[in-house]
Short mmCIF file of C-alpha atoms in Angstrom, two decimals:
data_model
loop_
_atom_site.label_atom_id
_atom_site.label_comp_id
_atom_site.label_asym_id
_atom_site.label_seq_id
_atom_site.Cartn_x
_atom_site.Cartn_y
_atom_site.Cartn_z
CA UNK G 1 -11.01 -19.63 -17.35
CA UNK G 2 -11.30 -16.15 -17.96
CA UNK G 3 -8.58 -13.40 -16.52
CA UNK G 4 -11.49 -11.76 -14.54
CA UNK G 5 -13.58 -14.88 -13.19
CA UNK G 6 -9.79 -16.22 -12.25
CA UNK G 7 -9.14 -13.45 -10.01
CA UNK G 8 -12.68 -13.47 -8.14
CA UNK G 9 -12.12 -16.82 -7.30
CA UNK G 10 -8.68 -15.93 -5.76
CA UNK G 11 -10.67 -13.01 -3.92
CA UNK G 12 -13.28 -15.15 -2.38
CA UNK G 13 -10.90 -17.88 -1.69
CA UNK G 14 -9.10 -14.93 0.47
CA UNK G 15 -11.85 -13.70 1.98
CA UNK G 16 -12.66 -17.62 3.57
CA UNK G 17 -8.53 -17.23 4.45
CA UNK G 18 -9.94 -17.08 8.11
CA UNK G 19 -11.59 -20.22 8.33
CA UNK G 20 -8.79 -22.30 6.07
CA UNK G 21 -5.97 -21.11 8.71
CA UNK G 22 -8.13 -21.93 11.70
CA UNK G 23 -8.38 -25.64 10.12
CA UNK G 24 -4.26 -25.58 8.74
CA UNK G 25 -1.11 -24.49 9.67
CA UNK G 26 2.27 -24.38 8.81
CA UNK G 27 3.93 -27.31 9.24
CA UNK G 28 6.94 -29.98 8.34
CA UNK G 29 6.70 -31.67 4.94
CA UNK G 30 4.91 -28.88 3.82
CA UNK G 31 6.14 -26.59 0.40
CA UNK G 32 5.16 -22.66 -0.95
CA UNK G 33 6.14 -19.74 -0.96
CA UNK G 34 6.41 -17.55 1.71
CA UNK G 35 5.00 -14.05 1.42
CA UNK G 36 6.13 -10.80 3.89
CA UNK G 37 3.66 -7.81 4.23
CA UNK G 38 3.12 -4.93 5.78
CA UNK G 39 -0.04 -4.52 8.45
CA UNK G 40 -2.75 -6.06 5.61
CA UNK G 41 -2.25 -9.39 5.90
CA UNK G 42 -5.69 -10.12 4.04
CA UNK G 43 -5.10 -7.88 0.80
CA UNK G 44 -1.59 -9.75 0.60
CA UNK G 45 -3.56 -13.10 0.65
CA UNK G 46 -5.38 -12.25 -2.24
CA UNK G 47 -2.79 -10.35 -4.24
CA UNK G 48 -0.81 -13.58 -3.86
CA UNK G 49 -3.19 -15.83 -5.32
CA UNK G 50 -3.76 -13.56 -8.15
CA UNK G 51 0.10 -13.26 -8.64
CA UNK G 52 0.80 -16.87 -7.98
CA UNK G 53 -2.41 -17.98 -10.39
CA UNK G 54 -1.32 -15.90 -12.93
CA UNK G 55 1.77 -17.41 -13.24
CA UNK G 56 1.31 -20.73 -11.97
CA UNK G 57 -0.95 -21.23 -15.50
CA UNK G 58 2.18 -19.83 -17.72
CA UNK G 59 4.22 -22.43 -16.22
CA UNK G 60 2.06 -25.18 -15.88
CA UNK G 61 -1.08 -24.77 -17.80
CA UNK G 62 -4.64 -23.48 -16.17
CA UNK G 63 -5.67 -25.62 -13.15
CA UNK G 64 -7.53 -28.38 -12.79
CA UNK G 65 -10.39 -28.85 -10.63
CA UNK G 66 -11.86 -32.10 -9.52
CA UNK G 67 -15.71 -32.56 -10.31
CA UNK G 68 -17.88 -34.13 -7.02
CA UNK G 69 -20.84 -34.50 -9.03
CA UNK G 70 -18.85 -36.67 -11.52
CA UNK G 71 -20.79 -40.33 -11.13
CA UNK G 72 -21.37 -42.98 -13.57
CA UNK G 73 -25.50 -43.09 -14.87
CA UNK G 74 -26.03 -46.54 -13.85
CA UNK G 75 -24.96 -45.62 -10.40
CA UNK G 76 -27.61 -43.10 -10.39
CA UNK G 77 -30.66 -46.01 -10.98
CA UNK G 78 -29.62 -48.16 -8.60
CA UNK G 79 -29.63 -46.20 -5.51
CA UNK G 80 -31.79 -48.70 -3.60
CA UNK G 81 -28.64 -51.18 -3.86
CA UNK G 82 -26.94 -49.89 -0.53
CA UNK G 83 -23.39 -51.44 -1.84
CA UNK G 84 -23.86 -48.68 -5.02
CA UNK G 85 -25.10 -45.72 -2.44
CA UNK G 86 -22.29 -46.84 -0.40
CA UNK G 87 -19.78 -46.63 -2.79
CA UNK G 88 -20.91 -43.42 -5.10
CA UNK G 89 -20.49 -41.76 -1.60
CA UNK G 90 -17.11 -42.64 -1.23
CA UNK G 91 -15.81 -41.49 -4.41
CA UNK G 92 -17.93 -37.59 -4.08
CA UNK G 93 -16.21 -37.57 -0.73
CA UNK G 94 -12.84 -38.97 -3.14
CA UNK G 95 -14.00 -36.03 -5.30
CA UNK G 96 -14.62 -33.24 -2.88
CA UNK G 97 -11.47 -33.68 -1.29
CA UNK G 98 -9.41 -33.35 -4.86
CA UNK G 99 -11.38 -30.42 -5.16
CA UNK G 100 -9.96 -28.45 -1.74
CA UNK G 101 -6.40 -29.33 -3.07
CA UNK G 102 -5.98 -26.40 -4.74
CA UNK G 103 -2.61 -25.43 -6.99
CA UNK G 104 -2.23 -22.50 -4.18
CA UNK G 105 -3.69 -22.82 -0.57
CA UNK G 106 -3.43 -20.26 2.26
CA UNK G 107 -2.29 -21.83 5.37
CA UNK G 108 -1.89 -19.75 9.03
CA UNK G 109 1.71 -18.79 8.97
CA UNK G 110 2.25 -19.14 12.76
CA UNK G 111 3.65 -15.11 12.27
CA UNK G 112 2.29 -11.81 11.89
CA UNK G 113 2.51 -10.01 8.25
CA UNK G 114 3.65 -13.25 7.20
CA UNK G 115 1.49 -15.28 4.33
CA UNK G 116 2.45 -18.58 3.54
CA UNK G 117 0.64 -20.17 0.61
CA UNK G 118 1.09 -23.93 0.37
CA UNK G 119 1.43 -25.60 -3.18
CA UNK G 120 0.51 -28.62 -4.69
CA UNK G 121 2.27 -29.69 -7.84
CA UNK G 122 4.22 -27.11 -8.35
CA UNK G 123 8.10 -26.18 -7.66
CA UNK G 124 8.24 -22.96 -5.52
CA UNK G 125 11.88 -22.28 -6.36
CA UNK G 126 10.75 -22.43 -10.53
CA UNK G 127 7.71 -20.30 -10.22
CA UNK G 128 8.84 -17.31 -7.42
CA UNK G 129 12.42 -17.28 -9.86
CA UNK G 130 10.04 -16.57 -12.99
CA UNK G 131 7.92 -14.03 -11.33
CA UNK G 132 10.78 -11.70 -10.32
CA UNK G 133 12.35 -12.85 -13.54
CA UNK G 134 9.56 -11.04 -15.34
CA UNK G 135 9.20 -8.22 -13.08
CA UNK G 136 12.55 -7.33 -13.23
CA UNK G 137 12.69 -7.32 -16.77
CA UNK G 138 9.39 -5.89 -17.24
CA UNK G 139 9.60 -3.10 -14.52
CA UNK G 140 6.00 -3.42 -14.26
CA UNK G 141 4.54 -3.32 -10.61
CA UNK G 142 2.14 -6.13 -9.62
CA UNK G 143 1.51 -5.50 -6.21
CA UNK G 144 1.14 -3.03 -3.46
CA UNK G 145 1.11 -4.87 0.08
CA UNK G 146 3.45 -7.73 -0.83
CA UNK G 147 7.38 -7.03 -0.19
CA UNK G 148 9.04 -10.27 -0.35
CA UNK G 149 8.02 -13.11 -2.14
CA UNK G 150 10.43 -16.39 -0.63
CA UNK G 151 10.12 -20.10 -2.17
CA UNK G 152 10.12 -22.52 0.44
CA UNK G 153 10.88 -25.88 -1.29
CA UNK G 154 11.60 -28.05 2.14
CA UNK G 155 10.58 -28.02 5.99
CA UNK G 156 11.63 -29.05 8.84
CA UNK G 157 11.90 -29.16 12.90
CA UNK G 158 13.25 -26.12 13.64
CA UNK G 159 15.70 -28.09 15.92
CA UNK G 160 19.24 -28.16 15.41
CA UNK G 161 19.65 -31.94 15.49
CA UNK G 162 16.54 -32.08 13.53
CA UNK G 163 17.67 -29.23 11.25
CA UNK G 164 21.36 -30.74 10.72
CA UNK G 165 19.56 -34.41 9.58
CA UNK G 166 17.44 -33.05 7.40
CA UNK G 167 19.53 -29.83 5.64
CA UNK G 168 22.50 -32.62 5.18
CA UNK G 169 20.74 -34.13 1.94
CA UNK G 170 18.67 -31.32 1.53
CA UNK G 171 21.67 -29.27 0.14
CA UNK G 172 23.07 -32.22 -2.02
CA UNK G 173 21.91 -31.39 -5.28
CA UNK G 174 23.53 -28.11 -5.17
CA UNK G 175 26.97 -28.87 -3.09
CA UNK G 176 27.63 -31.77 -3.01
CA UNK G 177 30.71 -32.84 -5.13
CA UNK G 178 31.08 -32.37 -7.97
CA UNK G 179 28.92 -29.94 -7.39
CA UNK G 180 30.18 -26.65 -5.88
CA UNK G 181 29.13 -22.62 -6.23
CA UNK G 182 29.54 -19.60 -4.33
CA UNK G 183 26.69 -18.97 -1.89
CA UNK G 184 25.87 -17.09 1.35
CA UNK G 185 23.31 -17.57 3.91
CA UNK G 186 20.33 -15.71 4.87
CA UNK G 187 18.65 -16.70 8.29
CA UNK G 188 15.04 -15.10 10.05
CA UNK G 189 13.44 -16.50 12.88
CA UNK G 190 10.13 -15.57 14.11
CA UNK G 191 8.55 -16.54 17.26
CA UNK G 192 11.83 -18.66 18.21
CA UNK G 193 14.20 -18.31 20.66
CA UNK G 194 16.09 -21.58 20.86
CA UNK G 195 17.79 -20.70 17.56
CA UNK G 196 20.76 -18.74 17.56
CA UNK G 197 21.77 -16.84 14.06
CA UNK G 198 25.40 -16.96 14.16
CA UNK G 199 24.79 -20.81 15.76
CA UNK G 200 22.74 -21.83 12.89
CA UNK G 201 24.92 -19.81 9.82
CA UNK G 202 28.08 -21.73 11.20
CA UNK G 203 26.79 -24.92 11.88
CA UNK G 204 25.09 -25.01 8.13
CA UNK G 205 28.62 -23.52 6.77
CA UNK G 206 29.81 -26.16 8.59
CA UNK G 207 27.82 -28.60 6.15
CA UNK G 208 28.17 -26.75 3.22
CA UNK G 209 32.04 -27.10 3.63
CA UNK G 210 31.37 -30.65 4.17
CA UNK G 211 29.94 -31.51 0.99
CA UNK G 212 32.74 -29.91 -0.93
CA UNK G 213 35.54 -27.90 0.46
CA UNK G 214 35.30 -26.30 -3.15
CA UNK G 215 32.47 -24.37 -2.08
CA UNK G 216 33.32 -20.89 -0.64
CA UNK G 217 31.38 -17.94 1.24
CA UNK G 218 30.42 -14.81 -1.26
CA UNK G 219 28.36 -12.10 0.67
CA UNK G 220 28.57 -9.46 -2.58
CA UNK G 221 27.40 -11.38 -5.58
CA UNK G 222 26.92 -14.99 -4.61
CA UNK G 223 25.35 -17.82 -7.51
CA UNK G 224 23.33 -19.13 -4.67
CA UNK G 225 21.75 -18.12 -1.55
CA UNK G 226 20.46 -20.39 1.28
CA UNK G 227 17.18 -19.22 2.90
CA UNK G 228 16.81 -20.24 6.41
CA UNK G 229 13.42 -19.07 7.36
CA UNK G 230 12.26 -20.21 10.81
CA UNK G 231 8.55 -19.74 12.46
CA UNK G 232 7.87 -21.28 15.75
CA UNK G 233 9.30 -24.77 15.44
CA UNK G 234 9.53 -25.21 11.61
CA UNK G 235 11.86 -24.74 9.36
CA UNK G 236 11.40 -22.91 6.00
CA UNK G 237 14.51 -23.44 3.21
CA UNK G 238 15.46 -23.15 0.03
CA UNK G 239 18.43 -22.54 -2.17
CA UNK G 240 17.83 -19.89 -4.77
CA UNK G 241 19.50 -17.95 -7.47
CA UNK G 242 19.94 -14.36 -8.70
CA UNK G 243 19.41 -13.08 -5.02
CA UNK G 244 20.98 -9.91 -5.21
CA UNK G 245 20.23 -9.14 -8.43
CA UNK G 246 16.37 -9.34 -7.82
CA UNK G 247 16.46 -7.16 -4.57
CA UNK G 248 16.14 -9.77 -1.87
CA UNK G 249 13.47 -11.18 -3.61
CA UNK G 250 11.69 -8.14 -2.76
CA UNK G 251 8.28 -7.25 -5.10
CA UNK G 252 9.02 -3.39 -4.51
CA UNK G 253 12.63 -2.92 -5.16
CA UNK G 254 12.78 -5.00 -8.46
CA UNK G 255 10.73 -2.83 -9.96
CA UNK G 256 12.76 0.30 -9.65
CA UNK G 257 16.10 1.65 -11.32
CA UNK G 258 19.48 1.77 -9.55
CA UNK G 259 19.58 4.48 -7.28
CA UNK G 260 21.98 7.90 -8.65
CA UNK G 261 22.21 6.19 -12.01
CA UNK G 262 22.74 9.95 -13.58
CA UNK G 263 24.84 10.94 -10.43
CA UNK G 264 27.41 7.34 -10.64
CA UNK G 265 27.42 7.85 -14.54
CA UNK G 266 29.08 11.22 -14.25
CA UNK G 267 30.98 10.47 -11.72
CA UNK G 268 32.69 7.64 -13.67
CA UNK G 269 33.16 10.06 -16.96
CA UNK G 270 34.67 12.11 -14.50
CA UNK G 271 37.22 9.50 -12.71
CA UNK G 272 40.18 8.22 -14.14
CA UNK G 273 39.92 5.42 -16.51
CA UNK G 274 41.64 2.04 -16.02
CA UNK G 275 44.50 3.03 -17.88
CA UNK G 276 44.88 6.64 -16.83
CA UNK G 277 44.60 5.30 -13.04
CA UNK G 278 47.79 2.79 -13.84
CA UNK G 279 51.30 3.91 -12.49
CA UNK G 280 52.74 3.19 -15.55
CA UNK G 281 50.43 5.37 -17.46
CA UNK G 282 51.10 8.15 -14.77
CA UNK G 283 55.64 7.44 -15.09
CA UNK G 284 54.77 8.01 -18.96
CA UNK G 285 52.94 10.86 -18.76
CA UNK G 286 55.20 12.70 -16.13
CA UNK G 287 58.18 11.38 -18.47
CA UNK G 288 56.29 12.69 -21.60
CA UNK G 289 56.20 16.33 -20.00
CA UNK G 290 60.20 16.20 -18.96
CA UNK G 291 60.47 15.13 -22.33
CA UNK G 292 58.81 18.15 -23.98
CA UNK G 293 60.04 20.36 -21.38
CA UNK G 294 63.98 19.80 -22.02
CA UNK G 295 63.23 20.18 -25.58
CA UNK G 296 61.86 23.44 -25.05
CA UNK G 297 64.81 24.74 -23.21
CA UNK G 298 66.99 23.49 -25.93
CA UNK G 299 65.20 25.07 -28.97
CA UNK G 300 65.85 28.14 -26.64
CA UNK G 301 69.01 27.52 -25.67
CA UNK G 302 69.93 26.90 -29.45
CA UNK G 303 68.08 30.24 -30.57
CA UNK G 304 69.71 32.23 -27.93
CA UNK G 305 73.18 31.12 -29.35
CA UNK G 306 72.57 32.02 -32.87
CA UNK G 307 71.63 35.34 -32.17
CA UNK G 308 74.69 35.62 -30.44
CA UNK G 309 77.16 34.26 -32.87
CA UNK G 310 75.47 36.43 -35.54
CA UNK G 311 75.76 39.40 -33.34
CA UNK G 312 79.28 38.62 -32.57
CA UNK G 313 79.83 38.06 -37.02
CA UNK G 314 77.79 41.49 -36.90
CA UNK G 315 80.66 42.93 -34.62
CA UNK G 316 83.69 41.68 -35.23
CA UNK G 317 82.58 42.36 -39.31
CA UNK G 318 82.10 46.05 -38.27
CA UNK G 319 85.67 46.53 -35.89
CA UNK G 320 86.90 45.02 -38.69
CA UNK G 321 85.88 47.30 -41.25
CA UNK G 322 86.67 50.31 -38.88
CA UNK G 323 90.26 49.07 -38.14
CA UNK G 324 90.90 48.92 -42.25
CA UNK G 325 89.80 52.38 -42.67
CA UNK G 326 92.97 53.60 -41.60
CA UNK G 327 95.15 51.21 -43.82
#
């Protein structure tokens, strides 16, 4: 499939998005990635199937769609037996319905400026990690109305008990022992209000703890962050990597250059290095100068005596000569 027929099928697929999230929504058991946008919620659909196809056939290869019209010839003659009618319908119906499962599926969010594409066959966490892998490398911009781009590799009830049950095994394969790493959490909820942030963070830190004490809270460079994304009564998570370094998983800010990189560079040629700023370095220095200071004052002290004793030879040699003039 070419690059540009591949991306006018991702445009007309956005432009149906309307009637596919009238027929779906978000919902438990569900995985994708979830996609945050400013006011155009219908230019991020498409840009995220064009991202997500572009680099869903890296990973995995270009995708696969199911033929309906696929049916054996001998079917074809014998459509007066009803049993063979009967059963070439089932499998086009089989066949159609392969075709609508698509690799990448928009699904209504439940949120505005929230996109949530649904995928089948693929692991969110593996492919959203590779795109802002590349674009961070890269520094190349591939979007304009997307801003964060979150895997969402398990749902839920967006109830605690029901959130506690299933986040208990959820987070296994990353905490429990002998497993441990540094990680903080990062909780949203949207169009919920029986779910308390600082409820939530401590009763999942609470879990986290549980499955190895050896795990401890990070909030400045953490291996792993927990996403905790909730939308009306489901829960969105998913345990990712490299969080801070790639900008929140943000689309816009991994593409730019530290901020002041000019201004922080001089500013450290112009601080103190490691070992001027020690207090031992400082003791020698001042120690050095008292050093090189008393020695001055001697070499002076010694030249001012010389020129006295020679002035005194100078004298006494001369009172001496005038007192033997007489003799």
């Amino acid at each position: 499939m070419s690059e540009e027929s591949r991306k006018r099928g991702w445009r007309a697929q956005a432009r149906g998005g309307k009637r596919a999230r009238r027929e779906r929504a978000l919902c438990t058991g569900m995985q994708g990635v979830l996609i945050t946008c400013n006011m155009n919620a219908q230019r991020c659909t498409a840009e995220a199937y064009s991202l997500l196809g572009e680099y869903g056939d890296r990973l995995y290869g270009p995708e696969e769609l199911g033929d309906p019209q696929s049916s054996n010839s001998d079917e074809e003659q014998d459509e007066d037996d009803v049993e063979a009618a009967l059963k070439k319908e089932v499998m086009q119906l089989q066949g159609s319905n392969k075709k609508r499962k698509r690799r990448f599926q928009a699904v209504d969010s439940g949120a505005n400026n929230v996109v949530f594409i649904q995928t089948h066959h693929v692991d969110p966490e593996k492919l959203v990690h590779h795109i802002l892998q590349d674009i961070y490398q890269t520094k190349k911009k591939k979007s304009r109305v997307i801003l964060r781009m979150l895997p969402v590799s398990g749902t839920c009830r967006a109830f605690p008990e029901d959130m506690e049950k299933y986040l208990s095994s959820y987070l296994e394969p990353w905490f429990k022992a002998p497993n441990h790493a540094s990680y903080q959490i990062n909780f949203k909820a949207r169009n919920s209000s029986h779910n308390k942030r600082d409820d939530v963070i401590k009763a999942l830190a609470g879990l986290v703890a549980k499955l190895n004490p050896e795990n401890k809270v990070d909030l400045t460079d953490p291996e792993l962050t927990i996403i905790v994304e909730i939308i009306k009564s489901v829960c969105c998570v998913s345990v990712v990597r490299d969080y801070t370094l790639f900008r929140k998983y943000n689309l816009q800010e991994v593409t730019r250059e530290p901020a002041n990189e000019n201004q922080r560079a001089a500013k450290s040629k112009a601080e103190p290095t490691a070992d001027e700023a020690r207090p031992e370095h400082k003791k020698e220095v001042v120690e050095a100068g008292s050093e090189q200071k008393e020695a001055g004052q001697n070499i002076e002290e010694k030249e001012g005596g010389t020129d006295g004793e020679k002035e005194t030879e100078a004298v006494a040699q001369g009172n001496g000569s005038k007192e033997a003039e007489p003799e």
